[in-house]
Structures are given as structure tokens and as C-alpha cells.
Coordinates of C-alpha atoms (C1' of nucleotides) in Angstrom, one line a residue:
Chain A
M286 CA -30.0 -25.5 36.0
P287 CA -27.7 -26.8 33.3
G288 CA -24.1 -25.9 33.0
F289 CA -22.5 -24.9 29.7
R290 CA -23.8 -26.8 26.8
A291 CA -22.7 -27.5 23.3
F292 CA -24.9 -26.7 20.4
E293 CA -26.6 -30.0 19.6
P294 CA -29.0 -30.9 16.8
M295 CA -31.8 -31.1 19.4
E296 CA -31.3 -27.5 20.2
L297 CA -31.6 -26.6 16.6
T298 CA -35.1 -28.0 16.7
F299 CA -35.8 -25.9 19.7
I300 CA -34.6 -22.8 18.1
S301 CA -36.8 -23.7 15.1
S302 CA -39.8 -22.5 17.1
F303 CA -38.5 -19.1 16.0
K304 CA -38.2 -20.0 12.4
T305 CA -40.2 -18.3 9.6
G306 CA -39.5 -20.7 6.8
E307 CA -37.1 -23.1 5.2
L308 CA -34.8 -22.4 2.2
V309 CA -33.2 -24.7 -0.3
A310 CA -30.3 -23.3 -2.3
E311 CA -28.2 -24.8 -5.2
S312 CA -24.5 -25.1 -5.3
G313 CA -22.9 -21.8 -6.3
T314 CA -25.8 -19.6 -5.0
T315 CA -24.8 -16.4 -3.2
L316 CA -26.8 -16.4 0.0
L317 CA -25.7 -13.0 1.3
S318 CA -23.6 -10.2 -0.1
E319 CA -21.1 -7.8 1.4
G320 CA -22.9 -4.5 2.1
S321 CA -26.4 -6.0 2.2
H322 CA -28.9 -5.4 4.9
S323 CA -30.7 -8.7 4.8
A324 CA -33.6 -9.2 7.2
H325 CA -32.8 -12.8 7.6
L326 CA -30.6 -15.0 9.8
Y327 CA -30.1 -18.6 8.8
T328 CA -29.2 -21.9 10.4
L329 CA -27.5 -24.3 8.0
L330 CA -29.3 -27.6 8.2
S331 CA -27.4 -29.5 5.5
G332 CA -24.7 -28.8 3.0
W333 CA -21.4 -26.9 2.7
A334 CA -21.0 -23.2 2.3
F335 CA -18.2 -20.6 2.6
R336 CA -17.9 -17.0 3.4
Y337 CA -15.4 -14.5 1.9
K338 CA -14.4 -10.9 1.4
T339 CA -12.9 -9.2 -1.6
L340 CA -10.6 -6.2 -2.1
P341 CA -11.7 -3.4 -4.5
D342 CA -9.6 -4.8 -7.3
G343 CA -11.2 -8.3 -7.0
R344 CA -8.7 -10.2 -4.9
R345 CA -10.8 -12.7 -2.9
Q346 CA -10.1 -14.2 0.5
I347 CA -12.2 -17.1 1.9
L348 CA -12.6 -16.6 5.6
N349 CA -14.2 -19.8 6.7
Y350 CA -16.4 -22.7 5.7
M351 CA -19.9 -23.4 7.1
L352 CA -21.4 -26.7 7.9
P353 CA -24.7 -28.0 9.4
G354 CA -25.3 -26.3 12.7
D355 CA -23.6 -23.0 11.8
L356 CA -25.4 -19.7 11.9
V357 CA -25.3 -17.8 8.6
G358 CA -25.7 -14.0 8.8
L359 CA -25.2 -13.5 12.5
Q360 CA -22.8 -10.5 11.9
G361 CA -25.5 -8.9 9.8
S362 CA -28.1 -9.4 12.5
V363 CA -25.9 -8.0 15.2
I364 CA -23.9 -5.3 13.4
G365 CA -26.6 -4.3 10.8
E366 CA -24.7 -4.7 7.6
M367 CA -23.0 -7.8 6.2
Q368 CA -19.3 -7.4 6.0
H369 CA -18.7 -10.5 4.0
S370 CA -20.5 -12.6 1.4
V371 CA -21.7 -16.2 1.7
E372 CA -21.8 -18.8 -1.1
A373 CA -23.1 -22.4 -1.3
L374 CA -20.5 -25.1 -2.1
S375 CA -23.2 -27.8 -2.4
P376 CA -27.0 -27.9 -2.3
L377 CA -28.1 -26.4 1.0
V378 CA -31.1 -26.6 3.3
L379 CA -31.4 -23.6 5.6
C380 CA -33.7 -22.6 8.4
V381 CA -34.8 -19.0 8.2
F382 CA -35.3 -16.6 11.1
Q383 CA -36.4 -13.0 11.3
R384 CA -33.3 -11.3 12.6
D385 CA -35.2 -8.7 14.6
R386 CA -36.5 -11.5 16.8
L387 CA -33.0 -12.3 18.0
N388 CA -33.7 -10.0 21.0
D389 CA -36.7 -12.1 22.0
L390 CA -34.6 -15.2 21.8
F391 CA -32.1 -13.7 24.3
R392 CA -34.8 -12.6 26.6
N393 CA -37.0 -15.7 26.5
H394 CA -34.4 -18.4 26.1
P395 CA -31.2 -17.3 27.8
G396 CA -29.8 -20.8 27.3
L397 CA -30.1 -20.4 23.6
G398 CA -28.6 -16.9 23.8
F399 CA -25.7 -18.5 25.5
D400 CA -25.4 -21.1 22.7
I401 CA -25.2 -18.4 20.1
T402 CA -22.4 -16.8 22.0
W403 CA -20.8 -20.3 22.2
L404 CA -21.1 -20.5 18.4
A405 CA -19.6 -17.1 18.0
A406 CA -16.7 -18.1 20.3
Q407 CA -16.1 -21.2 18.2
E408 CA -16.0 -19.1 15.0
E409 CA -13.5 -16.8 16.7
R410 CA -11.3 -19.7 17.6
M411 CA -11.3 -21.0 14.1
L412 CA -10.5 -17.6 12.7
D413 CA -7.6 -17.4 15.1
D414 CA -6.2 -20.7 13.7
H415 CA -6.6 -19.4 10.2
L416 CA -4.8 -16.2 11.0
L417 CA -1.9 -18.2 12.5
S418 CA -1.8 -20.2 9.3
L419 CA -1.9 -17.3 6.9
G420 CA 0.6 -15.4 8.9
R421 CA 3.2 -17.9 9.9
R422 CA 2.9 -21.2 8.0
T423 CA 4.5 -22.1 4.7
A424 CA 2.4 -23.0 1.7
M425 CA 2.7 -26.7 2.3
E426 CA 1.9 -26.3 6.0
R427 CA -1.0 -24.1 5.2
A428 CA -2.5 -26.6 2.8
A429 CA -2.0 -29.5 5.3
Y430 CA -3.6 -27.5 8.0
L431 CA -6.6 -26.5 5.9
I432 CA -7.4 -30.0 4.8
A433 CA -7.0 -31.4 8.3
F434 CA -9.1 -28.6 9.7
L435 CA -11.9 -29.3 7.2
Y436 CA -11.7 -33.0 8.0
H437 CA -12.2 -32.3 11.7
R438 CA -15.1 -30.0 11.0
A439 CA -16.8 -32.6 8.8
A440 CA -16.2 -35.3 11.4
S441 CA -17.7 -33.1 14.2
V442 CA -21.0 -33.1 12.4
G443 CA -20.9 -36.7 11.3
L444 CA -20.0 -36.3 7.7
T445 CA -17.2 -38.7 7.6
S446 CA -17.9 -42.2 6.5
S447 CA -14.9 -44.5 7.1
R448 CA -11.6 -42.7 7.2
N449 CA -11.9 -40.7 4.1
L450 CA -13.8 -37.5 3.3
Y451 CA -14.6 -35.9 -0.1
L452 CA -14.4 -32.2 0.2
P453 CA -16.6 -30.4 -2.4
I454 CA -14.1 -27.7 -3.3
T455 CA -11.9 -26.7 -6.2
Q456 CA -8.3 -25.7 -6.1
M457 CA -9.5 -22.2 -6.6
H458 CA -11.2 -22.3 -3.3
V459 CA -8.1 -23.7 -1.6
A460 CA -6.0 -21.0 -3.2
D461 CA -8.4 -18.2 -2.0
T462 CA -8.4 -19.8 1.5
L463 CA -4.6 -20.1 1.8
G464 CA -3.8 -16.7 0.3
L465 CA -1.9 -18.4 -2.5
S466 CA -2.0 -18.2 -6.3
I467 CA -3.8 -21.0 -8.0
V468 CA -0.7 -22.2 -9.7
H469 CA 1.3 -22.5 -6.5
T470 CA -1.6 -24.1 -4.8
N471 CA -1.7 -26.8 -7.4
K472 CA 2.0 -27.5 -7.0
T473 CA 1.6 -27.6 -3.3
L474 CA -1.4 -30.0 -3.3
R475 CA 0.6 -32.2 -5.8
K476 CA 3.3 -32.5 -3.2
L477 CA 0.8 -33.6 -0.5
A478 CA -0.6 -36.1 -2.9
D479 CA 3.0 -37.4 -3.7
R480 CA 3.4 -38.0 0.0
S481 CA 0.1 -40.0 0.1
L482 CA -1.5 -37.5 2.5
I483 CA -4.4 -36.7 0.1
R484 CA -5.7 -37.6 -3.3
W485 CA -7.1 -34.9 -5.5
L486 CA -10.1 -35.8 -7.6
D487 CA -11.9 -33.5 -9.9
R488 CA -13.6 -30.8 -7.9
S489 CA -13.0 -32.6 -4.7
C490 CA -10.3 -33.8 -2.3
E491 CA -10.0 -37.2 -0.6
V492 CA -8.3 -37.1 2.8
L493 CA -6.0 -40.1 3.2
D494 CA -3.9 -39.4 6.3
V495 CA -5.2 -36.8 8.7
S496 CA -2.6 -37.2 11.4
G497 CA 0.1 -36.9 8.8
L498 CA -1.4 -33.6 7.7
M499 CA -1.6 -32.4 11.3
E500 CA 1.9 -33.3 12.1
L501 CA 3.1 -31.5 8.9
A502 CA 1.2 -28.4 9.9
G503 CA 2.1 -28.5 13.6
W504 CA -1.5 -28.4 14.5
D505 CA -3.0 -30.4 17.4
G506 CA -6.6 -30.3 16.3
P507 CA -9.5 -28.6 18.0
P508 CA -9.7 -28.6 21.8
E509 CA -11.8 -31.1 23.6
R510 CA -15.4 -30.2 23.6
R511 CA -16.3 -28.7 26.9
R512 CA -18.1 -30.9 29.4
P513 CA -20.9 -29.4 31.5
L514 CA -19.6 -27.6 34.5
I515 CA -20.0 -29.4 37.9
Chain B
M210 CA -38.1 -2.7 25.1
P211 CA -34.9 -1.4 23.6
G212 CA -33.7 -2.4 20.2
F213 CA -30.1 -3.4 19.6
R214 CA -27.6 -1.5 21.6
A215 CA -23.9 -0.8 21.4
F216 CA -21.6 -1.6 24.2
E217 CA -21.1 1.7 25.9
P218 CA -19.1 2.6 29.0
M219 CA -22.2 2.9 31.1
E220 CA -22.9 -0.7 30.5
L221 CA -19.5 -1.6 31.7
T222 CA -20.5 -0.2 35.0
F223 CA -23.6 -2.2 35.0
I224 CA -21.7 -5.4 34.3
S225 CA -19.5 -4.4 37.1
S226 CA -22.1 -5.6 39.5
F227 CA -20.8 -9.0 38.7
K228 CA -17.2 -8.2 39.3
T229 CA -15.1 -9.9 41.9
G230 CA -12.2 -7.5 41.9
E231 CA -9.9 -5.2 39.9
L232 CA -6.5 -6.0 38.5
V233 CA -3.6 -3.8 37.5
A234 CA -1.0 -5.2 35.2
E235 CA 2.3 -3.8 34.0
S236 CA 3.4 -3.5 30.4
G237 CA 4.7 -6.9 29.1
T238 CA 2.7 -9.0 31.6
T239 CA 1.2 -12.2 30.3
L240 CA -2.4 -12.2 31.4
L241 CA -3.5 -15.5 30.0
S242 CA -1.6 -18.4 28.4
E243 CA -2.5 -20.8 25.6
G244 CA -3.7 -24.0 27.2
S245 CA -4.6 -22.5 30.6
H246 CA -7.9 -23.0 32.3
S247 CA -8.2 -19.7 34.1
A248 CA -11.2 -19.2 36.3
H249 CA -11.4 -15.5 35.3
L250 CA -12.9 -13.4 32.7
Y251 CA -11.8 -9.7 32.4
T252 CA -13.0 -6.5 31.0
L253 CA -10.3 -4.1 29.9
L254 CA -10.9 -0.8 31.6
S255 CA -7.7 1.0 30.4
G256 CA -4.6 0.3 28.4
W257 CA -3.6 -1.7 25.3
A258 CA -3.1 -5.4 25.1
F259 CA -2.8 -8.0 22.3
R260 CA -3.5 -11.7 21.9
Y261 CA -1.4 -14.2 19.9
K262 CA -0.8 -17.8 19.1
T263 CA 2.5 -19.6 18.4
L264 CA 3.5 -22.6 16.4
P265 CA 5.5 -25.5 18.0
D266 CA 8.8 -24.1 16.7
G267 CA 8.1 -20.6 18.1
R268 CA 6.8 -18.7 15.2
R269 CA 4.3 -16.1 16.6
Q270 CA 1.2 -14.6 15.1
I271 CA -0.6 -11.7 16.7
L272 CA -4.3 -12.1 16.3
N273 CA -5.8 -8.8 17.4
Y274 CA -5.3 -5.9 19.8
M275 CA -7.4 -5.2 22.8
L276 CA -8.6 -1.8 24.0
P277 CA -10.8 -0.5 26.8
G278 CA -14.3 -2.1 26.6
D279 CA -13.0 -5.4 25.3
L280 CA -13.6 -8.7 27.0
V281 CA -10.4 -10.7 27.8
G282 CA -10.7 -14.4 28.1
L283 CA -14.2 -14.9 26.7
Q284 CA -13.1 -17.9 24.6
G285 CA -11.7 -19.6 27.7
S286 CA -15.0 -19.0 29.5
V287 CA -17.1 -20.4 26.8
I288 CA -14.9 -23.2 25.4
G289 CA -13.1 -24.1 28.6
E290 CA -9.5 -23.8 27.6
M291 CA -7.6 -20.7 26.3
Q292 CA -6.5 -21.2 22.7
H293 CA -4.4 -18.1 22.7
S294 CA -2.2 -16.0 25.0
V295 CA -2.8 -12.4 26.0
E296 CA -0.1 -9.8 26.8
A297 CA -0.1 -6.2 28.0
L298 CA 1.3 -3.5 25.7
S299 CA 0.9 -0.8 28.3
P300 CA -0.1 -0.6 32.0
L301 CA -3.6 -2.1 32.3
V302 CA -6.5 -1.9 34.5
L303 CA -8.9 -4.8 34.3
C304 CA -12.2 -5.7 35.9
V305 CA -12.3 -9.3 37.0
F306 CA -15.3 -11.7 36.8
Q307 CA -15.8 -15.3 37.8
R308 CA -16.4 -17.0 34.6
D309 CA -18.8 -19.5 36.0
R310 CA -21.2 -16.7 36.7
L311 CA -21.5 -16.0 33.0
N312 CA -24.6 -18.2 32.9
D313 CA -26.2 -16.1 35.5
L314 CA -25.6 -13.0 33.5
F315 CA -27.3 -14.5 30.4
R316 CA -30.3 -15.6 32.5
N317 CA -30.7 -12.4 34.6
H318 CA -29.6 -9.8 32.2
P319 CA -30.5 -10.8 28.6
G320 CA -29.6 -7.4 27.3
L321 CA -26.0 -7.8 28.6
G322 CA -26.0 -11.3 27.2
F323 CA -26.8 -9.8 23.8
D324 CA -24.1 -7.2 24.3
I325 CA -21.5 -10.0 24.8
T326 CA -22.7 -11.5 21.6
W327 CA -22.4 -8.1 20.0
L328 CA -18.8 -7.9 21.2
A329 CA -18.1 -11.3 19.8
A330 CA -19.5 -10.4 16.5
Q331 CA -17.3 -7.3 16.4
E332 CA -14.3 -9.4 17.1
E333 CA -15.3 -11.7 14.3
R334 CA -15.6 -8.8 11.9
M335 CA -12.1 -7.6 12.8
L336 CA -10.6 -11.0 12.4
D337 CA -12.3 -11.3 9.0
D338 CA -10.6 -8.0 8.0
H339 CA -7.2 -9.3 9.3
L340 CA -7.6 -12.5 7.3
L341 CA -8.3 -10.6 4.1
S342 CA -5.2 -8.6 4.8
L343 CA -2.9 -11.5 5.5
G344 CA -4.2 -13.5 2.6
R345 CA -4.5 -11.0 -0.2
R346 CA -2.7 -7.7 0.6
T347 CA 0.9 -6.9 -0.2
A348 CA 3.3 -6.0 2.6
M349 CA 2.8 -2.3 2.1
E350 CA -1.0 -2.6 1.9
R351 CA -1.0 -4.7 5.0
A352 CA 1.1 -2.2 7.0
A353 CA -1.2 0.6 5.9
Y354 CA -4.3 -1.3 6.8
L355 CA -3.0 -2.3 10.2
I356 CA -2.1 1.3 11.2
A357 CA -5.3 2.7 9.9
F358 CA -7.2 -0.1 11.7
L359 CA -5.5 0.7 15.0
Y360 CA -6.2 4.3 14.6
H361 CA -9.9 3.7 14.1
R362 CA -10.0 1.4 17.1
A363 CA -8.3 4.0 19.3
A364 CA -10.6 6.7 18.0
S365 CA -13.6 4.6 18.8
V366 CA -12.7 4.6 22.5
G367 CA -11.6 8.3 22.5
L368 CA -7.9 7.7 22.7
T369 CA -7.0 10.1 19.9
S370 CA -6.2 13.7 20.8
S371 CA -6.0 15.9 17.7
R372 CA -5.3 13.9 14.5
N373 CA -2.3 11.9 15.6
L374 CA -2.0 8.8 17.7
Y375 CA 0.9 7.2 19.3
L376 CA 0.7 3.4 19.2
P377 CA 2.6 1.7 22.0
I378 CA 4.0 -1.1 19.7
T379 CA 7.4 -2.1 18.4
Q380 CA 8.2 -3.2 14.8
M381 CA 8.4 -6.7 16.2
H382 CA 4.7 -6.5 17.0
V383 CA 3.9 -5.1 13.6
A384 CA 5.9 -7.9 12.0
D385 CA 4.1 -10.6 14.0
T386 CA 0.8 -9.0 13.2
L387 CA 1.4 -8.8 9.4
G388 CA 3.0 -12.2 9.1
L389 CA 6.3 -10.6 7.8
S390 CA 9.9 -10.8 8.9
I391 CA 11.1 -7.9 11.1
V392 CA 13.6 -6.8 8.4
H393 CA 11.0 -6.5 5.7
T394 CA 8.6 -4.9 8.1
N395 CA 11.2 -2.2 8.8
K396 CA 11.7 -1.5 5.1
T397 CA 8.0 -1.4 4.5
L398 CA 7.3 1.1 7.4
R399 CA 10.2 3.2 6.1
K400 CA 8.4 3.5 2.8
L401 CA 5.2 4.6 4.5
A402 CA 7.2 7.1 6.4
D403 CA 8.9 8.3 3.2
R404 CA 5.4 9.0 1.9
S405 CA 4.6 11.0 5.0
L406 CA 1.8 8.6 6.0
I407 CA 3.3 7.8 9.3
R408 CA 6.3 8.7 11.5
W409 CA 8.0 6.0 13.4
L410 CA 9.4 6.9 16.8
D411 CA 11.2 4.7 19.2
R412 CA 8.7 2.0 20.4
S413 CA 5.8 3.8 19.0
C414 CA 4.2 5.0 15.8
E415 CA 2.6 8.4 15.0
V416 CA -0.2 8.4 12.4
L417 CA 0.0 11.3 10.0
D418 CA -2.5 10.6 7.3
V419 CA -5.2 8.0 8.0
S420 CA -7.2 8.5 4.8
G421 CA -4.0 8.1 2.8
L422 CA -3.3 4.8 4.6
M423 CA -6.9 3.6 4.0
E424 CA -6.7 4.4 0.3
L425 CA -3.4 2.6 0.0
A426 CA -4.8 -0.4 1.7
G427 CA -8.2 -0.4 -0.2
W428 CA -10.0 -0.3 3.1
D429 CA -13.1 1.6 3.8
G430 CA -12.9 1.6 7.6
P431 CA -15.3 0.0 10.0
P432 CA -19.1 0.0 9.3
E433 CA -21.3 2.6 10.8
R434 CA -22.3 1.8 14.3
R435 CA -25.7 0.3 14.3
R436 CA -28.6 2.5 15.4
P437 CA -31.4 1.0 17.5
L438 CA -34.0 -0.7 15.4
I439 CA -37.3 1.1 14.9
Chain C
dC78 C1' 29.8 3.2 30.3
dG79 C1' 28.7 -1.5 29.3
dT80 C1' 24.4 -4.0 28.3
dT81 C1' 20.2 -4.8 26.3
dA82 C1' 16.4 -3.9 23.2
dG83 C1' 15.0 -1.8 19.1
dT84 C1' 15.8 0.2 14.5
dT85 C1' 18.2 0.5 10.1
dT86 C1' 20.7 -1.0 6.0
dG87 C1' 23.0 -4.1 2.5
dA88 C1' 23.8 -8.6 0.2
dC89 C1' 22.0 -12.7 -1.3
dG90 C1' 18.8 -16.5 -1.8
dG91 C1' 14.4 -18.8 -2.2
dC92 C1' 9.5 -19.3 -2.0
dA93 C1' 5.7 -18.0 -4.3
dC94 C1' 3.9 -15.0 -8.3
dT95 C1' 3.0 -14.1 -13.2
dC96 C1' 2.8 -15.5 -17.8
dA97 C1' 1.8 -19.0 -21.0
dA98 C1' -0.1 -23.1 -22.7
dA99 C1' -1.7 -27.8 -22.8
dA100 C1' -4.6 -31.5 -21.2
dG101 C1' -8.6 -33.3 -18.9
dT102 C1' -13.7 -32.7 -17.5
dT103 C1' -18.3 -31.1 -17.5
dG104 C1' -22.1 -29.3 -19.5
dT105 C1' -24.8 -27.8 -23.5
dG106 C1' -26.9 -27.7 -27.9
dG107 C1' -27.2 -29.3 -32.5
Chain D
dC220 C1' -23.8 -39.0 -30.3
dC221 C1' -20.8 -35.4 -31.3
dA222 C1' -19.0 -30.6 -31.3
dC223 C1' -18.0 -26.9 -28.7
dA224 C1' -17.5 -23.9 -24.8
dA225 C1' -16.4 -23.2 -20.1
dC226 C1' -14.1 -24.7 -16.2
dT227 C1' -10.5 -27.1 -13.8
dT228 C1' -6.1 -29.2 -13.3
dT229 C1' -1.3 -29.5 -14.7
dT230 C1' 3.3 -28.1 -16.1
dG231 C1' 7.3 -25.1 -17.4
dA232 C1' 10.0 -20.7 -17.7
dG233 C1' 11.2 -16.5 -15.8
dT234 C1' 10.5 -12.8 -12.2
dG235 C1' 10.2 -10.5 -7.9
dC236 C1' 8.7 -9.9 -3.3
dC237 C1' 10.1 -11.1 0.9
dG238 C1' 13.1 -14.1 4.0
dT239 C1' 17.7 -15.0 6.1
dC240 C1' 22.2 -13.6 7.4
dA241 C1' 25.1 -10.1 9.0
dA242 C1' 26.4 -5.9 11.0
dA243 C1' 26.1 -1.1 12.4
dC244 C1' 23.6 2.3 14.8
dT245 C1' 20.6 4.4 18.4
dA246 C1' 18.3 4.8 22.7
dA247 C1' 17.3 3.4 27.4
dC248 C1' 18.9 1.8 31.7
dG249 C1' 21.6 0.5 35.6

DNA sequence: CGTTAGTTTGACGGCACTCAAAAGTTGTGG
DNA sequence: CCACAACTTTTGAGTGCCGTCAAACTAACG
């Protein structure tokens, strides 16, 4: 019997035996909305997305970003109602499941059930990091952390060619992730650019010095990926 | 076959067939530390605890609070290394599991495996709410949200007698949860008290008007607990 | 009754917000 | 190919929320 496993592309194929279709979405599409009771659960096969919540008066907070291999809509499947919205940052390809078959998956493929828990634990770990950032880091540290974080995430799914990465986000996204105003976000990113840590291009960000960003943020990066037990 | 189920006390007893012992901890005890590789996974049977992360220079951020029914150390079990610390706010009773038997649980009791995922999804939902709070709410709104949130959590496990609740926390905990300084936290709580929304007692907080707090924060409370499907 | 932990208050400063406007970019239609 | 609208980035001026520093006050405890 296998020990603990990471969620590898091969397993996605396996899970695909449960799939009911495939979905292609354009950049800017809203996949799921807060309060909806969608019957679907997705796996992201390619592209970038993000999820967010809003206050009654419209203030928006981006919670996390989604990359290939991530589950989209698990909360809705498990809790019943979506408590956040999901929007595409780039063209997406998704694998669609019927969420009411999740029970079957746990029963018939306990290893995959465990993998879903593994994914949920990873998400929790990332949210923990974001909370630390919003609560206790300065604007500059927050920005440095966010870009280093996104770089590591992209690298973990093989999206980095050479040392630089182009993030498909606007400064508005950065502001709504960091909990800052767009004006102050711009001034903060400018300082990072002046230090040659990043270069901001129109509608995207080039990462120049990841370790410099991590040092500035006081962030060690994600933990080593777990090896199989015994 | 049952539909989706909530994690009820009865199930705790069921899970207890996996337990390897019981643990009693005093208030202030550190149960798990960031970076540790504990071999244990706990279920909280009674008491309050919280988990937190710190930056290299000591700044602390409280991530969430733990009440009876919560799993303690799931991240460590699934990822391998604890990425946060856990500390008791009151005397605790915990049920101890060997974390390497988690695989067995998923294989032999898929329903319980699903329940663990349900718990993880609940935690994720709470962290989403906290992120929205830290990122986009003012100090006063944040404080109102936090106290209303803790009230609902306590109520969901039957800890509220009558309408008021005494939270076993200091203003230092509130400050480290809201991402504020202790001085500003004090001034903010004072304003809430002046509005008769709460009453602050030494080392604890009495909740006087939950709906007033929720309205101030622009928070609707947790979603309805999911009913079984079909 | 001294010590320690927690709460409270005031003065002052700074980081980040709002307001305002300009410059650059993208996309669309004539 | 150009005009125009919409969006994004950039910059400056002024404001204010919240942080830091400092000190008093209260309660618990040995």
C-alpha cells in the first residue's frame, strides 16, 4: 500500500474517470459566484484563475490564486453553497465533475479521497501565509511576499521558463490581494522595481529576483514536498 | 448510502476507535510548534485553543480559534511539517491519534474520510472570511466581525448559555488576530463597549448584541449547515 | 505588599488612503 | 488608418487611521 502521495498530473487523469465534460473559459469569465449552488466541481487543467469575496459595499478581497491541478468549487461541493466567487485570469481549460459523485469517489478510491484532503490542507497552508501577510507585514513586505509566492506556485506546476515569470495580473488584482489601495500599490510596486526585484509590464509582472523578494518579506518559501512515508 | 453529513459529536466517538490516548493540557500550553514533525493528530474534546504564525522578527498573527470537534494538527499529518503553532486558551481535553493511521481511516471508513474533508473545507471558509476582514475591513468592523464570529462558533458547539458568551481571550489576542496594535485594539473595543455591543471584562469579553456586531461588520454569519442530499 | 500581566489614556508621527489628474495602452468602429 | 472610449499605470497634494512611545491604573498572585 502506498504511503502519502502528492497530487500529480497522472492522478488527474485517474480522477478524470469521474468527469462529465470539459470546459473552456475566456479570461475574465466568472466561473462561480458567491451564494450560488452550482452542481459542478472542477479541476483546473490549464490557465490562471483567482477567487475572491466582497463586502456589501463592494470592497473586494482576493483570497487566493488557482493554477493547474487545483480544485475549483470544492467548498460548494462540501458545504452546499459557494462562499466566494471565482474568475479566470487567462483562458482556462477545466475538467467538470458532478459534485454529488464526490461521495462515490471517497468510497471507491480512498487514495483519491486522501489526495483531495491533501489539496485542502495545501490551500489552508497558503491561506495561513496570506493571513500572516495581511495582518503583520508592511505594504512593501506584502507585495514582495505575494510575488514570490506566485512565482513558487507557478514553478511548482512547471510554468517558469528560465528564471523569469510573467504573471497575468493587473495592479488592481495586486491591490485587492494585499488589502491596499490601488494608488499605494502602484507606489509600492514601483519601489520594488527600483530595487530591481521585479519589472512591471502592462497587465503583467516579470519576476527578476525571487530570493531578494523572499528575504525582504521574511518568507522561507513553501515547505519541502512530503516524501512517501516509510 | 447516506448523503453528505455534518461532523457531529457521535462521529467523534466513532473516530475514537482510532485513538491512542487522551491528553489534558493547561491554559497557555503550546501543543504544537511551527516546524515540528509531531507524530500526533488530535481532536479537541473540550476547551478553547488558537493557532498562529510568526515572522522572523517576532510579529505574531493568530490564524484561527479551535473549539470542540476541531482537528488539531491535520496540516502536519498531511503535509509532514507543522507550518503554524497551536496554544491553549483554556484547559483542554484532547483525543490523540497516530497520524500515520490516517491512511487506514480513509481506506476503511470513507465516510469519516469525507468528514475530515468537510472539516478542512469549513476551516478554509473561515480563513476566507478572516482574509476579507484583514484586507478590507476597518479596525472597528474587524473587531465587530471577530467577536460575532467567535460567538457563532461557540454557539455551534453549544457553549452559549442565554444570550451572552464569555470569551477567554485578552486584548493581546484580539490585536494579534485583527492585525492591529494593542493600543489601537483597546481604543476600538472601547468604542464597541460605548455602543453597548460588548462588555470587556478582565481577560474575557461578554457579547451583548450579536446582530448589532454583524450589521456593523457587514457580515451575514455562517451559511446554513448543509442538509443531506436527496 | 511588591511583582507581574492586562487594561486604559494621551501625545505625536507615519504609513497608507482619498482626491485629482495626466499619460500610456488596448480595443473598437468609422 | 485614425478617432474615440475604456482600462491601466503613474504622480502629486493633502488627510486620517492606526502605530509607537510613555505612563498610569487595575487586578491577580505569592
